[in-house]
Amino acid sequence: MNTLNQHKLYLLGSDEKISELSNKESAVILAVSDSHGRPEILKTILKEFGPKADALVFCGDGIEDLNKILNEDFIPSVVALVHGNGDESTMKLIVNKAYDIYSEIKVPAAVNFNAAGTNILVTHGHMFGVYYGTAGLENHAKETGASLVFYGHSHIADISEQSGFTFINPGSCSLPRQGLPPSFAVIKTAGSKRPECTFYEIKVSLSEGFKFVPFSPALRHW
């Protein structure tokens, strides 16, 4: 990414790139969550999909995993990250490990930003009762003016629409639940149009390493 400075909106990225993201005709967002101590999985996902994305959304529970790779050149130029119930609310961002240079940044419980005219809310979900549905998320989205909401916490990949809001959980990239595979999501936004979301299953084999295969979480729910 161009800069690791923290913006006033708590985003990581330069003012220029954040403004460009807002003004694009369409934007590609890579959404990942709940890595829980598996930075190698995050790195593999980002190496493959990061260069193609306009923004990275990380929905918490693995902030230190992400921190280990944030200075890599495959990270998108805008990053929206929030802390989960297993994360700290601040972290020492690694600027130059060789010279022991760090920059302390705040990791909020929720963050709002705009991508291609779409107002977006990102949060982990543990403070909004996501185990019991999206009503809490919907109320907060109304307060912030967001129409697209990213969340994690449940470790269950899912997309739902209600009352004009779209809720996307990319699932856990390391510890999925309900028989679902490890996963993440790639989303295309364009103003008031319905977001286009593709979920990717993470497969691992000794011969081929990591493979990413599109799948429908709706077909895997019990």
PDB file of C-alpha atoms in Angstrom:
ATOM      1  CA  MET A   1       0.000   0.000   0.000  1.00  0.00           C
ATOM      2  CA  ASN A   2       1.144   3.570  -0.590  1.00  0.00           C
ATOM      3  CA  THR A   3       1.152   4.631   3.063  1.00  0.00           C
ATOM      4  CA  LEU A   4       0.548   3.087   6.446  1.00  0.00           C
ATOM      5  CA  ASN A   5      -0.760   6.323   7.938  1.00  0.00           C
ATOM      6  CA  GLN A   6      -4.047   6.147   9.773  1.00  0.00           C
ATOM      7  CA  HIS A   7      -6.765   8.387   8.371  1.00  0.00           C
ATOM      8  CA  LYS A   8      -9.193  10.339  10.549  1.00  0.00           C
ATOM      9  CA  LEU A   9     -11.854   7.758   9.612  1.00  0.00           C
ATOM     10  CA  TYR A  10      -9.580   5.082  11.186  1.00  0.00           C
ATOM     11  CA  LEU A  11      -8.840   3.701   7.731  1.00  0.00           C
ATOM     12  CA  LEU A  12      -5.273   2.853   6.754  1.00  0.00           C
ATOM     13  CA  GLY A  13      -4.324   4.656   3.562  1.00  0.00           C
ATOM     14  CA  SER A  14      -3.568   8.058   2.144  1.00  0.00           C
ATOM     15  CA  ASP A  15      -6.175  10.812   1.830  1.00  0.00           C
ATOM     16  CA  GLU A  16      -5.764  10.585  -1.929  1.00  0.00           C
ATOM     17  CA  LYS A  17      -6.455   6.846  -2.140  1.00  0.00           C
ATOM     18  CA  ILE A  18      -9.427   7.048   0.233  1.00  0.00           C
ATOM     19  CA  SER A  19     -10.926   9.847  -1.874  1.00  0.00           C
ATOM     20  CA  GLU A  20     -10.262   7.892  -5.072  1.00  0.00           C
ATOM     21  CA  LEU A  21     -12.024   4.854  -3.605  1.00  0.00           C
ATOM     22  CA  SER A  22     -15.108   6.905  -2.810  1.00  0.00           C
ATOM     23  CA  ASN A  23     -15.257   8.417  -6.297  1.00  0.00           C
ATOM     24  CA  LYS A  24     -14.711   5.276  -8.364  1.00  0.00           C
ATOM     25  CA  GLU A  25     -17.527   4.070 -10.645  1.00  0.00           C
ATOM     26  CA  SER A  26     -17.137   0.597  -9.149  1.00  0.00           C
ATOM     27  CA  ALA A  27     -14.866  -0.899  -6.507  1.00  0.00           C
ATOM     28  CA  VAL A  28     -13.633  -4.362  -5.580  1.00  0.00           C
ATOM     29  CA  ILE A  29     -13.445  -5.159  -1.867  1.00  0.00           C
ATOM     30  CA  LEU A  30     -11.646  -8.157  -0.398  1.00  0.00           C
ATOM     31  CA  ALA A  31     -13.293  -9.190   2.888  1.00  0.00           C
ATOM     32  CA  VAL A  32     -11.564 -11.517   5.371  1.00  0.00           C
ATOM     33  CA  SER A  33     -12.226 -12.332   9.015  1.00  0.00           C
ATOM     34  CA  ASP A  34     -11.333 -14.466  12.023  1.00  0.00           C
ATOM     35  CA  SER A  35      -7.849 -15.719  11.149  1.00  0.00           C
ATOM     36  CA  HIS A  36      -7.158 -16.552  14.822  1.00  0.00           C
ATOM     37  CA  GLY A  37      -3.375 -16.891  14.720  1.00  0.00           C
ATOM     38  CA  ARG A  38      -2.945 -18.048  11.119  1.00  0.00           C
ATOM     39  CA  PRO A  39      -1.068 -15.220   9.365  1.00  0.00           C
ATOM     40  CA  GLU A  40       0.145 -17.588   6.633  1.00  0.00           C
ATOM     41  CA  ILE A  41      -3.441 -18.033   5.424  1.00  0.00           C
ATOM     42  CA  LEU A  42      -4.001 -14.282   5.314  1.00  0.00           C
ATOM     43  CA  LYS A  43      -0.757 -13.807   3.420  1.00  0.00           C
ATOM     44  CA  THR A  44      -1.693 -16.384   0.802  1.00  0.00           C
ATOM     45  CA  ILE A  45      -5.133 -14.819   0.281  1.00  0.00           C
ATOM     46  CA  LEU A  46      -3.688 -11.316   0.037  1.00  0.00           C
ATOM     47  CA  LYS A  47      -0.939 -12.331  -2.396  1.00  0.00           C
ATOM     48  CA  GLU A  48      -3.577 -13.746  -4.746  1.00  0.00           C
ATOM     49  CA  PHE A  49      -6.436 -11.256  -4.360  1.00  0.00           C
ATOM     50  CA  GLY A  50      -4.887  -8.124  -2.839  1.00  0.00           C
ATOM     51  CA  PRO A  51      -3.436  -6.690  -6.078  1.00  0.00           C
ATOM     52  CA  LYS A  52      -6.881  -6.972  -7.730  1.00  0.00           C
ATOM     53  CA  ALA A  53      -8.757  -5.250  -4.876  1.00  0.00           C
ATOM     54  CA  ASP A  54      -9.368  -1.542  -4.267  1.00  0.00           C
ATOM     55  CA  ALA A  55      -9.809  -2.080  -0.525  1.00  0.00           C
ATOM     56  CA  LEU A  56      -9.310  -4.704   2.162  1.00  0.00           C
ATOM     57  CA  VAL A  57     -11.907  -5.209   4.885  1.00  0.00           C
ATOM     58  CA  PHE A  58     -10.783  -7.202   7.929  1.00  0.00           C
ATOM     59  CA  CYS A  59     -13.594  -7.984  10.356  1.00  0.00           C
ATOM     60  CA  GLY A  60     -11.524  -8.775  13.422  1.00  0.00           C
ATOM     61  CA  ASP A  61     -10.125 -11.615  15.541  1.00  0.00           C
ATOM     62  CA  GLY A  62      -6.696 -11.749  13.961  1.00  0.00           C
ATOM     63  CA  ILE A  63      -5.475  -8.153  13.934  1.00  0.00           C
ATOM     64  CA  GLU A  64      -1.934  -9.201  14.847  1.00  0.00           C
ATOM     65  CA  ASP A  65      -1.965 -11.717  11.991  1.00  0.00           C
ATOM     66  CA  LEU A  66      -2.773  -8.907   9.593  1.00  0.00           C
ATOM     67  CA  ASN A  67      -0.184  -6.645  11.190  1.00  0.00           C
ATOM     68  CA  LYS A  68       2.570  -9.069  10.170  1.00  0.00           C
ATOM     69  CA  ILE A  69       1.885  -8.492   6.468  1.00  0.00           C
ATOM     70  CA  LEU A  70       0.527  -4.931   6.265  1.00  0.00           C
ATOM     71  CA  ASN A  71       3.780  -3.561   4.882  1.00  0.00           C
ATOM     72  CA  GLU A  72       3.799  -5.993   1.941  1.00  0.00           C
ATOM     73  CA  ASP A  73       3.297  -4.576  -1.552  1.00  0.00           C
ATOM     74  CA  PHE A  74       0.276  -6.809  -2.274  1.00  0.00           C
ATOM     75  CA  ILE A  75      -1.879  -5.059   0.353  1.00  0.00           C
ATOM     76  CA  PRO A  76      -4.648  -2.883  -1.191  1.00  0.00           C
ATOM     77  CA  SER A  77      -4.140   0.881  -0.891  1.00  0.00           C
ATOM     78  CA  VAL A  78      -7.072   1.265   1.549  1.00  0.00           C
ATOM     79  CA  VAL A  79      -7.582  -0.982   4.575  1.00  0.00           C
ATOM     80  CA  ALA A  80     -10.596  -0.983   6.913  1.00  0.00           C
ATOM     81  CA  LEU A  81      -9.915  -3.037  10.028  1.00  0.00           C
ATOM     82  CA  VAL A  82     -11.792  -3.486  13.318  1.00  0.00           C
ATOM     83  CA  HIS A  83     -10.993  -5.332  16.504  1.00  0.00           C
ATOM     84  CA  GLY A  84     -12.784  -8.497  17.509  1.00  0.00           C
ATOM     85  CA  ASN A  85     -13.489  -9.813  20.990  1.00  0.00           C
ATOM     86  CA  GLY A  86     -10.080 -11.518  20.849  1.00  0.00           C
ATOM     87  CA  ASP A  87      -8.129  -8.436  19.721  1.00  0.00           C
ATOM     88  CA  GLU A  88      -6.714  -5.354  21.402  1.00  0.00           C
ATOM     89  CA  SER A  89      -8.133  -1.918  20.518  1.00  0.00           C
ATOM     90  CA  THR A  90      -4.664  -0.615  19.653  1.00  0.00           C
ATOM     91  CA  MET A  91      -1.689  -2.213  17.988  1.00  0.00           C
ATOM     92  CA  LYS A  92       1.906  -1.383  17.193  1.00  0.00           C
ATOM     93  CA  LEU A  93       1.919  -1.293  13.429  1.00  0.00           C
ATOM     94  CA  ILE A  94       5.160  -2.678  12.034  1.00  0.00           C
ATOM     95  CA  VAL A  95       6.688   0.046   9.853  1.00  0.00           C
ATOM     96  CA  ASN A  96      10.231  -1.330   9.659  1.00  0.00           C
ATOM     97  CA  LYS A  97      10.952  -4.415  11.733  1.00  0.00           C
ATOM     98  CA  ALA A  98      14.658  -4.416  10.871  1.00  0.00           C
ATOM     99  CA  TYR A  99      15.098  -1.002  12.479  1.00  0.00           C
ATOM    100  CA  ASP A 100      12.545  -1.606  15.253  1.00  0.00           C
ATOM    101  CA  ILE A 101      10.251   1.164  13.978  1.00  0.00           C
ATOM    102  CA  TYR A 102       6.592   0.957  14.946  1.00  0.00           C
ATOM    103  CA  SER A 103       3.566   3.242  14.758  1.00  0.00           C
ATOM    104  CA  GLU A 104       0.756   2.837  17.253  1.00  0.00           C
ATOM    105  CA  ILE A 105      -2.691   2.922  15.660  1.00  0.00           C
ATOM    106  CA  LYS A 106      -6.211   2.642  16.996  1.00  0.00           C
ATOM    107  CA  VAL A 107      -8.242  -0.393  16.000  1.00  0.00           C
ATOM    108  CA  PRO A 108     -11.904   0.656  16.348  1.00  0.00           C
ATOM    109  CA  ALA A 109     -14.906  -1.510  17.152  1.00  0.00           C
ATOM    110  CA  ALA A 110     -16.586  -0.217  13.996  1.00  0.00           C
ATOM    111  CA  VAL A 111     -15.559   1.852  10.996  1.00  0.00           C
ATOM    112  CA  ASN A 112     -17.467   3.545   8.185  1.00  0.00           C
ATOM    113  CA  PHE A 113     -16.219   4.401   4.717  1.00  0.00           C
ATOM    114  CA  ASN A 114     -17.428   4.892   1.163  1.00  0.00           C
ATOM    115  CA  ALA A 115     -16.502   2.754  -1.844  1.00  0.00           C
ATOM    116  CA  ALA A 116     -17.785   3.766  -5.285  1.00  0.00           C
ATOM    117  CA  GLY A 117     -20.736   5.628  -3.793  1.00  0.00           C
ATOM    118  CA  THR A 118     -21.718   2.826  -1.392  1.00  0.00           C
ATOM    119  CA  ASN A 119     -21.696   3.648   2.327  1.00  0.00           C
ATOM    120  CA  ILE A 120     -20.171   0.763   4.240  1.00  0.00           C
ATOM    121  CA  LEU A 121     -20.091  -0.301   7.892  1.00  0.00           C
ATOM    122  CA  VAL A 122     -17.482  -2.773   9.168  1.00  0.00           C
ATOM    123  CA  THR A 123     -17.636  -4.352  12.627  1.00  0.00           C
ATOM    124  CA  HIS A 124     -16.791  -7.678  14.235  1.00  0.00           C
ATOM    125  CA  GLY A 125     -20.340  -8.307  15.418  1.00  0.00           C
ATOM    126  CA  HIS A 126     -19.880  -9.462  19.001  1.00  0.00           C
ATOM    127  CA  MET A 127     -21.438  -6.238  20.334  1.00  0.00           C
ATOM    128  CA  PHE A 128     -24.478  -6.555  18.065  1.00  0.00           C
ATOM    129  CA  GLY A 129     -25.717 -10.059  18.865  1.00  0.00           C
ATOM    130  CA  VAL A 130     -24.936 -11.565  15.463  1.00  0.00           C
ATOM    131  CA  TYR A 131     -25.428 -15.101  16.792  1.00  0.00           C
ATOM    132  CA  TYR A 132     -29.129 -14.214  16.951  1.00  0.00           C
ATOM    133  CA  GLY A 133     -29.525 -12.345  13.659  1.00  0.00           C
ATOM    134  CA  THR A 134     -28.717  -9.001  12.058  1.00  0.00           C
ATOM    135  CA  ALA A 135     -31.231  -6.732  13.842  1.00  0.00           C
ATOM    136  CA  GLY A 136     -28.508  -5.097  15.937  1.00  0.00           C
ATOM    137  CA  LEU A 137     -26.369  -4.515  12.852  1.00  0.00           C
ATOM    138  CA  GLU A 138     -29.328  -3.045  11.017  1.00  0.00           C
ATOM    139  CA  ASN A 139     -29.994  -0.531  13.789  1.00  0.00           C
ATOM    140  CA  HIS A 140     -26.368   0.599  13.789  1.00  0.00           C
ATOM    141  CA  ALA A 141     -26.313   0.780   9.983  1.00  0.00           C
ATOM    142  CA  LYS A 142     -29.333   3.086  10.090  1.00  0.00           C
ATOM    143  CA  GLU A 143     -27.524   5.364  12.546  1.00  0.00           C
ATOM    144  CA  THR A 144     -24.425   5.576  10.358  1.00  0.00           C
ATOM    145  CA  GLY A 145     -26.150   5.762   6.964  1.00  0.00           C
ATOM    146  CA  ALA A 146     -24.572   2.524   5.699  1.00  0.00           C
ATOM    147  CA  SER A 147     -26.332   0.224   3.239  1.00  0.00           C
ATOM    148  CA  LEU A 148     -23.634  -2.487   3.103  1.00  0.00           C
ATOM    149  CA  VAL A 149     -22.458  -4.128   6.343  1.00  0.00           C
ATOM    150  CA  PHE A 150     -19.478  -6.446   6.833  1.00  0.00           C
ATOM    151  CA  TYR A 151     -19.141  -8.488  10.023  1.00  0.00           C
ATOM    152  CA  GLY A 152     -17.519 -11.634  11.416  1.00  0.00           C
ATOM    153  CA  HIS A 153     -17.546 -13.347  14.832  1.00  0.00           C
ATOM    154  CA  SER A 154     -19.911 -16.220  13.992  1.00  0.00           C
ATOM    155  CA  HIS A 155     -17.355 -17.927  11.698  1.00  0.00           C
ATOM    156  CA  ILE A 156     -20.240 -18.638   9.294  1.00  0.00           C
ATOM    157  CA  ALA A 157     -20.066 -17.333   5.732  1.00  0.00           C
ATOM    158  CA  ASP A 158     -23.353 -15.679   4.856  1.00  0.00           C
ATOM    159  CA  ILE A 159     -25.029 -12.961   2.814  1.00  0.00           C
ATOM    160  CA  SER A 160     -28.506 -11.622   3.508  1.00  0.00           C
ATOM    161  CA  GLU A 161     -30.650  -8.670   2.522  1.00  0.00           C
ATOM    162  CA  GLN A 162     -33.225  -6.972   4.697  1.00  0.00           C
ATOM    163  CA  SER A 163     -34.983  -3.593   4.583  1.00  0.00           C
ATOM    164  CA  GLY A 164     -32.597  -2.285   1.918  1.00  0.00           C
ATOM    165  CA  PHE A 165     -29.443  -3.402   3.763  1.00  0.00           C
ATOM    166  CA  THR A 166     -26.950  -6.047   2.643  1.00  0.00           C
ATOM    167  CA  PHE A 167     -25.125  -8.003   5.356  1.00  0.00           C
ATOM    168  CA  ILE A 168     -22.013  -9.999   4.458  1.00  0.00           C
ATOM    169  CA  ASN A 169     -20.006 -12.298   6.687  1.00  0.00           C
ATOM    170  CA  PRO A 170     -16.976 -13.649   4.796  1.00  0.00           C
ATOM    171  CA  GLY A 171     -16.721 -16.546   7.239  1.00  0.00           C
ATOM    172  CA  SER A 172     -13.543 -17.552   9.027  1.00  0.00           C
ATOM    173  CA  CYS A 173     -10.429 -18.123   6.946  1.00  0.00           C
ATOM    174  CA  SER A 174      -9.102 -20.573   9.553  1.00  0.00           C
ATOM    175  CA  LEU A 175     -11.816 -21.860  11.931  1.00  0.00           C
ATOM    176  CA  PRO A 176     -15.193 -22.156  10.149  1.00  0.00           C
ATOM    177  CA  ARG A 177     -18.320 -23.518  11.782  1.00  0.00           C
ATOM    178  CA  GLN A 178     -21.532 -25.346  10.768  1.00  0.00           C
ATOM    179  CA  GLY A 179     -19.704 -27.612   8.367  1.00  0.00           C
ATOM    180  CA  LEU A 180     -18.606 -24.748   6.136  1.00  0.00           C
ATOM    181  CA  PRO A 181     -15.082 -24.555   4.685  1.00  0.00           C
ATOM    182  CA  PRO A 182     -12.529 -21.853   5.558  1.00  0.00           C
ATOM    183  CA  SER A 183     -13.513 -18.888   3.431  1.00  0.00           C
ATOM    184  CA  PHE A 184     -13.373 -15.214   2.470  1.00  0.00           C
ATOM    185  CA  ALA A 185     -15.302 -13.020   0.037  1.00  0.00           C
ATOM    186  CA  VAL A 186     -14.768 -10.641  -2.875  1.00  0.00           C
ATOM    187  CA  ILE A 187     -17.411  -7.953  -3.352  1.00  0.00           C
ATOM    188  CA  LYS A 188     -18.018  -5.496  -6.183  1.00  0.00           C
ATOM    189  CA  THR A 189     -19.855  -2.285  -5.291  1.00  0.00           C
ATOM    190  CA  ALA A 190     -21.241   0.431  -7.556  1.00  0.00           C
ATOM    191  CA  GLY A 191     -23.390   3.114  -5.945  1.00  0.00           C
ATOM    192  CA  SER A 192     -26.974   2.040  -5.277  1.00  0.00           C
ATOM    193  CA  LYS A 193     -26.649  -1.199  -7.247  1.00  0.00           C
ATOM    194  CA  ARG A 194     -26.902  -4.465  -5.353  1.00  0.00           C
ATOM    195  CA  PRO A 195     -23.391  -5.588  -4.313  1.00  0.00           C
ATOM    196  CA  GLU A 196     -22.021  -8.580  -6.214  1.00  0.00           C
ATOM    197  CA  CYS A 197     -20.486 -11.082  -3.790  1.00  0.00           C
ATOM    198  CA  THR A 198     -18.397 -14.176  -4.493  1.00  0.00           C
ATOM    199  CA  PHE A 199     -17.381 -16.451  -1.629  1.00  0.00           C
ATOM    200  CA  TYR A 200     -14.178 -18.476  -1.923  1.00  0.00           C
ATOM    201  CA  GLU A 201     -13.511 -21.769  -0.197  1.00  0.00           C
ATOM    202  CA  ILE A 202      -9.902 -22.281   0.928  1.00  0.00           C
ATOM    203  CA  LYS A 203      -8.605 -25.718   0.031  1.00  0.00           C
ATOM    204  CA  VAL A 204      -5.207 -27.048   1.036  1.00  0.00           C
ATOM    205  CA  SER A 205      -3.368 -30.033  -0.418  1.00  0.00           C
ATOM    206  CA  LEU A 206       0.188 -31.325  -0.057  1.00  0.00           C
ATOM    207  CA  SER A 207       0.720 -31.336  -3.823  1.00  0.00           C
ATOM    208  CA  GLU A 208      -0.913 -28.016  -4.785  1.00  0.00           C
ATOM    209  CA  GLY A 209      -0.830 -25.932  -1.597  1.00  0.00           C
ATOM    210  CA  PHE A 210      -3.637 -23.396  -1.211  1.00  0.00           C
ATOM    211  CA  LYS A 211      -6.448 -23.290  -3.773  1.00  0.00           C
ATOM    212  CA  PHE A 212      -9.377 -20.856  -3.806  1.00  0.00           C
ATOM    213  CA  VAL A 213     -12.655 -22.149  -5.210  1.00  0.00           C
ATOM    214  CA  PRO A 214     -15.940 -20.173  -5.489  1.00  0.00           C
ATOM    215  CA  PHE A 215     -18.764 -21.695  -3.468  1.00  0.00           C
ATOM    216  CA  SER A 216     -22.250 -20.868  -2.195  1.00  0.00           C
ATOM    217  CA  PRO A 217     -22.502 -20.894   1.618  1.00  0.00           C
ATOM    218  CA  ALA A 218     -26.282 -21.104   1.362  1.00  0.00           C
ATOM    219  CA  LEU A 219     -25.882 -24.674   0.038  1.00  0.00           C
ATOM    220  CA  ARG A 220     -23.733 -25.678   3.008  1.00  0.00           C
ATOM    221  CA  HIS A 221     -25.859 -24.486   5.944  1.00  0.00           C
ATOM    222  CA  TRP A 222     -27.297 -27.158   8.217  1.00  0.00           C
TER     223      TRP A 222
END
